[in-house]
Amino acid sequence: MKINWFKYAAPMNFYSLAGKMIPFFWIAAVVFTAIGLYIGFFKTPDAIDNGMKQYYRIIFVHVAASWMAMWLYGVMVFWALIGVIFNTRISYMLASATSITGTLMTIIALISGAIWGKTSWGTWWDWDPKLTTFLILLFVYIGYIALQSAIEDTRRSDKASALLALVGLAIVPVIYYAVNCPDPNQCASLHQESSLKRIEPNILTAMLVTTLGFWMYSFATILMRTKNIILQRERKTNWVANLPEVIAGGKK
Amino acid sequence: MKPRNKRIIFVLIALLGVGGASAMIGKAMKGNMNYLYPPEDVLTGKVPKGQVFRLGGLVKKGSLQRSKTSMEARFVVTDNRGNEITVVTNKILPDLFQEGKSQVSRGKMNDEGLFVAEEVLAKHDSEYMPKELKEVLAKEHSAPANKTTKMGDK
């Protein structure tokens, strides 16, 4: 069976497809996050050998949010570049919708990290390579959103912000390699390395399942936001005027 | 050439450029951004005198002394290769601070060769295992793996 992908590049078709998908993503988001956190809170050891007590359990939110912050940046750049290449408006709308969820995840990662840092390291913040580069990621996200909303003409704002997103992509690998370089003595930091090798199985399961839940949440919110952007940008078209929800809203 | 193909080529070249930039940032960070100094660098004079810097290393076992009358604490930071510096601080030591574990403290050397810390932070590794499991695993792999230890790690 050949699927015509470009069919869903039309905002009208994408709008109805997204509407059908959103409930499933919400259900999956709640189920996976609940299972992940349940395993994380009740099936994992109360203390870790390196001296951390129960407060290490913030890891399930912290790691999931940090991963999402970086992956969603990649998702955002992907859609922005698809937009640049194929000139599909829906791709730009997806990129724009992704940026908000990405920013939110970055903020959650920074705040949960600060709380964890205060309890374990002894400080809310330190200008450590990993923390600093992660803060830059937040600024790049904010820059993208600011640029997009600063230019009124959406065609131009989409293209300009797509290029900014592409340039900002340079920081993402640096976040990872800031603490994971081949010669450990060259990248000394306060933040521990990113490694899943020596980790208790239930802690790992909880982390991965919560992350899956965060992915589903991201999909749900990105699609919801994309639907809103479609309505906003296509408000002068007939199909929007004839949508049941628009007619119902107009009568109020 | 179709405009679309031109744009694909533009995007590919741009991605290569971004990759290159990323690699250079990573390289520059390693060369210039000395987040912390090990005791060896301090003892060999690589850190200018009177400068505030971060000292990283292990807390020597049995070296922690607390004053009975004040907040003052003293401990020795070592790299396990014989380079040692004594740290003096009157700040609260973090929860994870333990002898034999990593720490990062910020401060400067005084005239007596002591490191006066304004802040002492505990550093931990990425091993999230309860003690029992770690012991079981250690028995299974009784031959110790020759793992490269990261500066500041245990």
mmCIF file of N, CA and C in Angstrom, chain A residues 166-167 169-170, chain B residues 9-25:
data_model
loop_
_atom_site.group_PDB
_atom_site.id
_atom_site.type_symbol
_atom_site.label_atom_id
_atom_site.label_comp_id
_atom_site.label_asym_id
_atom_site.label_seq_id
_atom_site.Cartn_x
_atom_site.Cartn_y
_atom_site.Cartn_z
ATOM 1 N N LEU A 166 18.681 25.526 13.232
ATOM 2 C CA LEU A 166 19.751 24.717 12.656
ATOM 3 C C LEU A 166 21.104 25.085 13.260
ATOM 4 N N VAL A 167 21.371 26.382 13.375
ATOM 5 C CA VAL A 167 22.656 26.825 13.938
ATOM 6 C C VAL A 167 22.757 26.392 15.406
ATOM 7 N N LEU A 169 21.665 23.864 16.756
ATOM 8 C CA LEU A 169 21.861 22.416 16.880
ATOM 9 C C LEU A 169 23.286 22.093 17.332
ATOM 10 N N ALA A 170 24.222 23.000 17.054
ATOM 11 C CA ALA A 170 25.631 22.758 17.399
ATOM 12 C C ALA A 170 25.823 22.515 18.897
ATOM 13 N N ILE B 9 20.722 20.318 -0.900
ATOM 14 C CA ILE B 9 22.175 20.467 -0.825
ATOM 15 C C ILE B 9 22.543 21.545 0.185
ATOM 16 N N PHE B 10 21.779 22.648 0.162
ATOM 17 C CA PHE B 10 22.037 23.731 1.125
ATOM 18 C C PHE B 10 21.926 23.206 2.564
ATOM 19 N N VAL B 11 20.859 22.425 2.807
ATOM 20 C CA VAL B 11 20.641 21.897 4.162
ATOM 21 C C VAL B 11 21.776 20.958 4.560
ATOM 22 N N LEU B 12 22.212 20.101 3.623
ATOM 23 C CA LEU B 12 23.290 19.156 3.933
ATOM 24 C C LEU B 12 24.582 19.899 4.257
ATOM 25 N N ILE B 13 24.903 20.912 3.444
ATOM 26 C CA ILE B 13 26.126 21.678 3.700
ATOM 27 C C ILE B 13 26.015 22.380 5.051
ATOM 28 N N ALA B 14 24.839 22.946 5.325
ATOM 29 C CA ALA B 14 24.637 23.634 6.602
ATOM 30 C C ALA B 14 24.809 22.672 7.767
ATOM 31 N N LEU B 15 24.265 21.436 7.620
ATOM 32 C CA LEU B 15 24.395 20.442 8.700
ATOM 33 C C LEU B 15 25.862 20.095 8.933
ATOM 34 N N LEU B 16 26.616 19.959 7.818
ATOM 35 C CA LEU B 16 28.051 19.681 7.952
ATOM 36 C C LEU B 16 28.726 20.820 8.715
ATOM 37 N N GLY B 17 28.382 22.035 8.363
ATOM 38 C CA GLY B 17 28.955 23.202 9.029
ATOM 39 C C GLY B 17 28.646 23.210 10.517
ATOM 40 N N VAL B 18 27.401 22.901 10.825
ATOM 41 C CA VAL B 18 26.984 22.882 12.233
ATOM 42 C C VAL B 18 27.731 21.784 12.991
ATOM 43 N N GLY B 19 27.888 20.623 12.332
ATOM 44 C CA GLY B 19 28.647 19.525 12.946
ATOM 45 C C GLY B 19 30.073 19.947 13.235
ATOM 46 N N GLY B 20 30.674 20.628 12.262
ATOM 47 C CA GLY B 20 32.045 21.114 12.435
ATOM 48 C C GLY B 20 32.139 22.100 13.579
ATOM 49 N N ALA B 21 31.173 23.021 13.623
ATOM 50 C CA ALA B 21 31.158 24.026 14.694
ATOM 51 C C ALA B 21 31.049 23.348 16.047
ATOM 52 N N SER B 22 30.174 22.341 16.104
ATOM 53 C CA SER B 22 29.961 21.612 17.344
ATOM 54 C C SER B 22 31.250 20.942 17.804
ATOM 55 N N ALA B 23 31.945 20.297 16.859
ATOM 56 C CA ALA B 23 33.194 19.618 17.198
ATOM 57 C C ALA B 23 34.216 20.624 17.704
ATOM 58 N N MET B 24 34.239 21.812 17.074
ATOM 59 C CA MET B 24 35.221 22.813 17.498
ATOM 60 C C MET B 24 34.897 23.371 18.878
ATOM 61 N N ILE B 25 33.604 23.567 19.156
ATOM 62 C CA ILE B 25 33.223 24.051 20.499
ATOM 63 C C ILE B 25 33.691 23.036 21.539
#
